[in-house]
XYZ file of C-alpha atoms in Angstrom:
458
model
C -0.027 16.498 7.373
C 3.261 18.264 7.068
C 2.898 21.799 8.693
C 4.588 24.335 6.339
C 7.441 26.026 8.114
C 8.579 29.755 7.565
C 5.451 31.781 7.413
C 4.153 31.779 11.024
C 2.094 34.783 11.296
C 2.491 35.899 7.608
C -0.100 36.240 4.769
C -0.065 33.574 2.369
C -2.540 33.153 -0.654
C -3.482 29.927 -2.063
C -4.787 29.977 -5.832
C -6.514 26.745 -6.932
C -8.519 24.800 -4.685
C -8.097 21.192 -6.057
C -6.442 18.372 -4.197
C -3.062 20.054 -3.850
C -4.286 23.316 -3.363
C -6.553 22.741 -0.552
C -3.942 20.548 1.102
C -1.450 23.323 0.764
C -3.845 25.737 2.455
C -4.497 23.263 5.364
C -0.807 22.673 5.826
C 0.055 26.367 5.659
C -2.587 27.218 8.474
C -1.255 24.119 10.432
C 2.116 25.875 10.262
C 0.783 29.261 11.413
C 0.398 31.069 8.191
C -2.524 33.455 7.885
C -4.179 31.883 4.845
C -6.535 33.502 2.198
C -7.671 31.310 -0.531
C -9.196 31.728 -4.117
C -10.560 29.465 -6.829
C -12.253 30.444 -9.934
C -14.994 27.830 -9.272
C -17.732 28.888 -6.808
C -18.223 25.271 -5.303
C -14.549 25.025 -4.452
C -14.730 28.613 -2.712
C -17.826 27.499 -0.889
C -16.193 24.220 0.262
C -13.030 26.177 1.370
C -14.937 28.787 3.398
C -16.847 25.953 4.947
C -13.532 24.769 6.371
C -12.956 28.330 7.926
C -10.453 29.701 5.308
C -11.103 33.492 4.327
C -11.974 33.625 0.623
C -10.591 36.608 -1.121
C -10.205 37.454 -4.866
C -6.374 38.128 -5.220
C -6.905 40.465 -8.287
C -8.908 42.950 -6.357
C -7.450 46.227 -5.103
C -5.292 45.788 -2.231
C -5.938 42.160 -2.065
C -2.302 41.076 -1.603
C -1.053 43.772 0.625
C -0.685 41.764 3.505
C 0.626 38.759 1.488
C 4.185 37.487 1.215
C 3.702 34.407 -1.085
C 0.944 33.225 -3.674
C 0.958 29.155 -3.779
C -0.622 28.233 -6.971
C -1.674 24.801 -8.176
C -0.083 23.199 -11.113
C -2.829 23.326 -13.534
C -3.036 27.190 -13.534
C -1.061 28.808 -16.156
C 1.752 30.999 -14.658
C 3.517 32.101 -17.953
C 2.398 30.520 -20.979
C 0.152 30.566 -22.949
C -0.744 33.311 -20.645
C -0.394 34.127 -16.973
C -3.525 33.934 -14.657
C -4.776 37.211 -13.742
C -3.955 36.398 -10.141
C -0.318 35.455 -11.044
C -0.174 38.853 -12.631
C -1.393 40.380 -9.498
C 1.107 38.737 -7.460
C 4.035 40.128 -10.064
C 2.695 43.638 -9.646
C 2.602 43.492 -5.859
C 5.958 42.069 -5.676
C 4.713 38.732 -4.057
C 6.733 35.654 -4.654
C 4.878 32.826 -6.431
C 5.510 29.252 -5.462
C 3.973 25.844 -5.392
C 3.092 22.910 -2.886
C 6.424 21.090 -3.834
C 8.626 24.182 -3.054
C 6.662 24.434 0.444
C 7.504 20.658 1.028
C 11.214 20.985 0.551
C 11.410 24.504 2.474
C 9.599 22.671 5.493
C 11.938 19.698 5.673
C 13.825 19.677 9.128
C 17.074 18.201 10.192
C 15.775 14.663 10.484
C 14.550 14.698 6.976
C 13.460 11.849 4.869
C 15.524 10.849 1.724
C 13.618 12.076 -1.237
C 13.498 10.851 -5.026
C 11.843 13.052 -7.437
C 10.866 11.654 -10.779
C 9.960 13.651 -14.047
C 10.040 12.992 -17.692
C 7.519 13.041 -20.447
C 6.585 9.285 -20.463
C 6.790 6.480 -17.805
C 7.323 8.884 -14.854
C 4.073 7.408 -13.098
C 5.107 3.765 -13.462
C 8.618 4.342 -12.531
C 7.309 6.231 -9.397
C 4.829 3.591 -8.450
C 7.512 0.804 -9.240
C 10.241 2.167 -7.101
C 7.544 2.808 -4.206
C 6.589 -1.015 -4.432
C 10.041 -2.139 -4.607
C 10.808 -0.262 -1.454
C 7.836 -1.320 0.405
C 8.351 -4.862 -0.502
C 11.982 -4.733 0.676
C 10.650 -3.523 4.115
C 11.676 0.058 3.504
C 9.284 2.975 4.937
C 8.202 4.705 1.519
C 5.747 7.157 0.549
C 4.266 8.061 -2.864
C 2.947 11.499 -3.442
C 3.142 14.495 -5.941
C 1.707 14.160 -9.289
C 0.435 10.662 -8.462
C -1.284 9.509 -5.153
C -1.655 12.134 -2.472
C -0.720 15.808 -2.437
C 2.934 15.803 -0.926
C 1.879 18.149 2.110
C -0.844 15.540 2.933
C 1.843 13.181 3.826
C 2.453 12.640 7.690
C 5.589 14.098 9.363
C 8.353 11.747 8.547
C 12.079 10.905 9.891
C 15.625 10.073 8.309
C 14.479 6.394 7.784
C 11.635 7.188 5.404
C 11.816 7.594 1.750
C 9.475 10.018 -0.341
C 9.178 9.159 -4.059
C 7.761 12.182 -5.805
C 6.400 12.005 -9.374
C 6.727 15.712 -10.538
C 5.417 17.232 -13.887
C 6.945 19.839 -15.785
C 4.454 22.323 -14.035
C 5.651 21.481 -10.861
C 9.450 21.377 -11.334
C 9.197 24.887 -13.338
C 7.710 26.678 -10.350
C 9.140 25.257 -7.234
C 11.247 27.672 -5.560
C 13.046 24.954 -3.311
C 14.081 21.751 -5.076
C 16.507 19.640 -3.135
C 16.172 16.071 -3.794
C 18.612 13.299 -2.710
C 17.898 11.786 -5.986
C 16.620 13.153 -9.312
C 15.133 10.925 -12.125
C 14.570 11.819 -15.698
C 12.964 9.178 -17.736
C 12.824 10.431 -21.382
C 11.479 13.495 -23.284
C 8.867 13.730 -26.002
C 6.819 16.855 -27.142
C 4.014 17.367 -24.702
C 2.443 20.416 -22.956
C 4.106 22.617 -25.498
C 1.469 25.433 -24.955
C 2.450 25.823 -21.426
C 6.017 26.164 -22.178
C 6.258 27.926 -25.279
C 7.824 24.983 -27.285
C 9.972 22.074 -26.608
C 13.005 24.218 -25.355
C 10.750 25.718 -22.630
C 9.416 22.105 -21.733
C 12.883 20.670 -21.441
C 14.151 23.664 -19.330
C 11.512 23.033 -17.033
C 12.422 19.271 -16.476
C 16.060 20.245 -16.296
C 15.564 22.532 -13.398
C 15.216 19.571 -11.261
C 18.773 18.836 -11.831
C 20.187 22.123 -12.367
C 18.878 23.878 -9.441
C 17.920 20.646 -7.212
C 21.676 19.663 -7.043
C 20.737 16.026 -6.363
C 23.295 13.695 -4.785
C 22.649 11.237 -7.581
C 21.158 11.696 -11.085
C 19.461 8.730 -12.658
C 18.951 9.908 -16.390
C 17.547 8.268 -19.409
C 19.630 8.677 -22.324
C 17.990 7.439 -25.230
C 17.313 10.894 -26.309
C 19.747 13.925 -26.955
C 18.255 15.970 -24.136
C 19.039 13.012 -21.663
C 22.661 12.770 -23.095
C 23.100 16.703 -22.582
C 21.506 16.562 -19.014
C 23.747 13.575 -18.209
C 26.865 15.352 -19.510
C 25.892 18.497 -17.515
C 25.789 16.684 -14.414
C 28.796 14.594 -14.375
C 32.372 15.823 -13.343
C 34.522 13.051 -15.165
C 33.846 10.170 -17.267
C 33.620 7.778 -14.600
C 31.671 9.926 -12.068
C 29.210 7.500 -10.726
C 26.808 10.437 -9.359
C 25.238 10.020 -12.825
C 23.484 6.723 -13.587
C 22.704 6.544 -17.389
C 19.563 4.554 -18.189
C 18.857 3.261 -21.851
C 17.036 0.546 -23.941
C 19.965 0.288 -26.342
C 23.682 -0.408 -25.892
C 25.784 1.874 -23.599
C 29.583 1.936 -23.244
C 31.950 3.742 -21.047
C 33.380 3.694 -17.670
C 30.458 5.008 -15.819
C 27.365 3.534 -13.816
C 24.679 2.358 -16.383
C 21.433 0.282 -16.137
C 20.317 -1.018 -19.642
C 17.515 -3.289 -20.890
C 18.418 -4.623 -24.341
C 15.974 -7.229 -25.790
C 14.113 -7.450 -22.535
C 17.279 -8.192 -20.348
C 18.033 -5.684 -17.586
C 21.716 -5.329 -16.812
C 23.486 -3.158 -14.216
C 27.233 -2.297 -15.166
C 29.550 -0.307 -12.986
C 33.314 0.587 -13.603
C 33.230 -1.718 -16.517
C 31.874 -4.759 -14.778
C 28.368 -6.216 -14.933
C 26.840 -6.365 -11.291
C 23.411 -7.809 -11.942
C 21.045 -8.886 -14.856
C 17.466 -9.905 -14.714
C 15.065 -11.235 -17.429
C 12.263 -8.805 -17.903
C 10.291 -10.485 -20.503
C 8.386 -12.730 -18.200
C 7.608 -9.992 -15.810
C 3.854 -9.458 -16.240
C 3.446 -5.893 -14.658
C 5.962 -4.589 -16.822
C 5.151 -5.448 -20.746
C 7.271 -3.712 -23.586
C 10.374 -1.710 -24.192
C 8.817 1.293 -22.598
C 8.185 -0.392 -19.333
C 11.626 -1.975 -19.338
C 13.084 1.499 -19.520
C 10.782 2.309 -16.398
C 12.164 -0.689 -14.697
C 15.936 0.399 -15.375
C 15.065 3.876 -13.834
C 13.581 2.397 -10.696
C 16.281 -0.159 -10.422
C 19.001 2.631 -10.571
C 17.115 4.775 -7.941
C 16.831 1.931 -5.678
C 20.334 0.750 -6.176
C 21.371 4.410 -5.277
C 19.211 4.127 -2.079
C 21.178 1.140 -1.016
C 19.006 -1.889 -1.913
C 20.411 -5.161 -3.174
C 19.622 -6.722 -6.606
C 17.943 -9.595 -5.288
C 15.459 -7.281 -3.126
C 14.872 -5.291 -6.488
C 14.375 -8.240 -8.708
C 11.482 -9.527 -6.208
C 9.811 -6.043 -6.411
C 9.971 -6.165 -10.210
C 8.369 -9.573 -10.312
C 5.636 -8.667 -7.828
C 4.529 -5.366 -9.168
C 0.886 -5.373 -10.223
C 1.125 -2.483 -12.681
C -0.806 1.017 -12.702
C -4.245 1.290 -13.826
C -4.525 2.712 -17.417
C -0.844 2.049 -18.165
C -0.679 -1.278 -20.176
C -2.890 -2.641 -17.621
C -4.346 -6.129 -18.405
C -8.063 -5.908 -17.767
C -9.295 -9.342 -19.204
C -8.623 -12.434 -21.291
C -11.650 -13.829 -23.311
C -11.054 -16.876 -25.756
C -7.369 -16.045 -26.038
C -7.772 -12.678 -26.621
C -6.170 -10.052 -24.228
C -7.703 -6.743 -23.587
C -5.106 -3.841 -22.466
C -5.955 -0.562 -20.969
C -3.324 2.072 -21.775
C -5.586 5.123 -21.652
C -2.478 7.108 -20.226
C -1.093 6.851 -23.718
C -2.378 10.571 -24.308
C 0.472 11.285 -26.975
C 1.996 9.831 -30.011
C 5.313 8.619 -28.215
C 3.248 6.992 -25.329
C 1.193 5.075 -27.853
C 3.898 4.052 -30.148
C 5.666 2.455 -27.002
C 2.436 0.490 -26.267
C 2.113 -0.472 -29.832
C 5.586 -2.038 -29.640
C 4.702 -4.102 -26.614
C 2.294 -6.511 -28.258
C 1.720 -8.399 -31.602
C -1.388 -8.700 -33.717
C -3.212 -5.569 -32.155
C -6.726 -4.554 -32.523
C -6.242 -0.798 -31.710
C -8.479 1.470 -29.942
C -7.375 4.958 -30.755
C -8.566 8.660 -31.066
C -9.640 11.740 -29.185
C -8.458 15.081 -29.107
C -5.229 15.475 -31.075
C -2.176 17.196 -29.786
C 0.137 19.348 -31.662
C 2.431 17.500 -34.281
C 0.015 15.120 -35.785
C 0.206 11.487 -36.115
C 3.248 11.127 -38.434
C 5.621 9.800 -35.821
C 3.517 6.804 -35.275
C 3.396 5.668 -38.842
C 6.461 3.479 -38.367
C 5.130 1.590 -35.375
C 1.610 0.474 -37.059
C 2.873 -2.678 -38.425
C 1.545 -4.761 -35.622
C -1.866 -3.059 -36.139
C -4.385 -5.653 -37.536
C -7.213 -3.047 -37.454
C -7.811 0.202 -35.822
C -10.980 1.413 -34.192
C -11.244 5.072 -33.985
C -13.065 6.907 -31.367
C -13.556 10.686 -30.664
C -15.458 13.598 -31.831
C -13.090 13.924 -34.886
C -12.791 10.326 -35.529
C -13.037 10.455 -39.249
C -9.947 12.979 -39.487
C -8.006 11.005 -37.012
C -8.541 7.680 -39.193
C -7.335 9.528 -42.178
C -4.389 10.829 -40.555
C -3.346 7.112 -39.667
C -2.354 6.775 -43.490
C -3.337 4.099 -46.009
C -1.435 1.479 -44.601
C -3.704 0.927 -41.743
C -7.248 -0.361 -42.023
C -9.387 1.908 -39.769
C -12.992 1.755 -38.765
C -14.658 4.813 -37.521
C -16.549 4.037 -34.391
C -16.636 7.180 -32.645
C -17.803 5.952 -29.166
C -16.124 3.423 -26.843
C -18.943 1.058 -26.673
C -19.043 0.636 -30.492
C -14.961 0.264 -30.544
C -15.050 -2.243 -27.812
C -17.862 -4.343 -29.336
C -16.248 -4.285 -32.825
C -12.736 -5.047 -31.613
C -14.190 -8.065 -29.532
C -16.119 -9.362 -32.430
C -13.195 -9.160 -34.951
C -10.241 -10.373 -32.767
C -8.981 -13.877 -33.024
C -7.015 -15.825 -30.287
C -3.534 -14.490 -29.876
C -4.476 -10.964 -30.628
C -4.592 -8.007 -28.275
C -7.335 -5.390 -28.027
C -5.247 -2.393 -26.998
C -6.606 1.089 -25.829
C -3.888 3.271 -26.523
C -5.506 6.517 -27.817
C -2.439 8.653 -28.882
C -4.707 11.641 -27.980
C -6.041 13.541 -25.047
C -9.479 12.564 -23.529
C -11.321 15.998 -23.158
C -13.400 15.830 -26.318
C -15.412 12.830 -24.649
C -14.255 12.434 -21.046
C -12.927 14.358 -18.062
C -9.769 12.712 -17.792
C -7.823 9.687 -19.309
C -8.780 7.788 -16.208
C -12.675 7.965 -17.113
C -11.685 6.878 -20.552
C -9.773 3.865 -19.295
C -12.453 2.935 -16.693
C -15.189 3.176 -19.530
C -13.101 0.844 -21.674
C -12.562 -1.709 -18.717
C -16.374 -1.648 -18.078
C -17.229 -2.208 -21.724
C -14.930 -4.963 -21.762
C -16.508 -6.445 -18.500
C -19.896 -6.227 -19.990
C -18.956 -8.302 -23.190
C -21.372 -11.289 -23.656
C-alpha cells in the first residue's frame, strides 16, 4: 500500500467504499490522516466500521467542519447529471474534492516510478494490459492499476526503476487534482458517458485534461478522429516535435514520430525514416483493426520508455488478450466463439464486427444514446443477428432491414441458436453494442455467461 502524504493529522472524508474508495481510506490512514468514511449502502458502511473507520454522513450539520478534503469514488457523479449531495456539501463547506488518482500523484516522492497514463473511449484496457505485458516480458518491473486491476493506492511503494501503467476513465481524469504522468496516451474518442459530462465537448475536455494539466514528457495520441488531431496539435511545439507520437490505422505523413498500422502491418517512422515494422495479422491476441490501433499505442509508449523493437514485438506475439475483449473462448467444428462483452457502445461493436468474417452476431442490451445508425455500414459481414435484452424486439428493428435478426431475449437461447446455425469458418461473436444492466450487473457477468453457455454446448 502507498501511504498518502500531505494530510498527517488532518481530517479527510472518503465518499464511496468500493474497491478504490476503501483502498484510499486505508492509504490515507496509513499516511497519518484522520479518516471519516461514507457510502450510501449500509453493508459497505458496516464493513468499513469493522475496520475501525469512523462512519459519518458528510451531508449532516457540521459533518465537514474538521475536514480539508473529500475523496470521492469515480462512479459517484460530481457535476453532471447532478452532483451527489455530499459533493454539494463539500462545495458549501469550502472542502476540496479529489480522487485516489490525485492522491497517488500527490504522494510520489523523489525516487518516484515512471508513470504511463492511458485514456480514451475504446481500447484503453487492452492498451494498458498490453503495455504492462510487454514491459514485464522484457524484464521491467511494471505494475498495472487504476481503472483496471488494482486500485492505484493498493500498490506497494516503488522506486525509480519501476513503471506504473494506469488506465484512467474520464471520471478519473476529470477530477484528479494532481496529474503528472511521464507519458500520457489517448487512444480514440467516441460518444460515451455523455450524461456524466453534459455532452461530447465535456467528455473530450475530461480526457484532454490528462494532457493539458498533466504536462507529460511524451504524449502518445491516436489521430484517427478530429479530437485526437486537435490534441496532438495542441501538444506539439513544432512540426518535427518528437515529444508527440501520433498513432493511426491509416496513412500518416510528415516529419514527426508516428506509429501506424495499415492492412495489418505496424510501422514506426521517425524523422522521415522507417525504424521498424511488424506483421500483426497473425498475432492471435490482437485480432482486428481496433486491436492493431491498441498495439500501435502500446508500441509507442514502450518505445518512449526505451524498449527496443525486438522486445516489443516479442511481447505483442505472446500477449494472451484480456477477458471480454475479442477473447477467443472456444472453437467447435470449425466455428470460433469470441467474447467481446466489453463492446458496450456502437463504436466498439463496429470495431469488433470488422475483425471477423461471416459472423453469427449476439447483440443487444440497454441501448445508449445515439441509436444504432452508426453500426449500419459495418453489418455486411453479419450472417445473422441473435438479439438479447429486455428490449430485444426494439433493438432488432433498429438494426434495419438489411440484417436478418432473431429475437432470443436471453443468452442461453442466443448461444444455442447461433451454435446450431453456424457453419465451419464462421464466428459466433458476442459484441452487444449496448450496456448490460438490463440483465447483468456488469459486462463481465454477461461475458462470463456467454463463455459458460458455450462451454455447456453438446
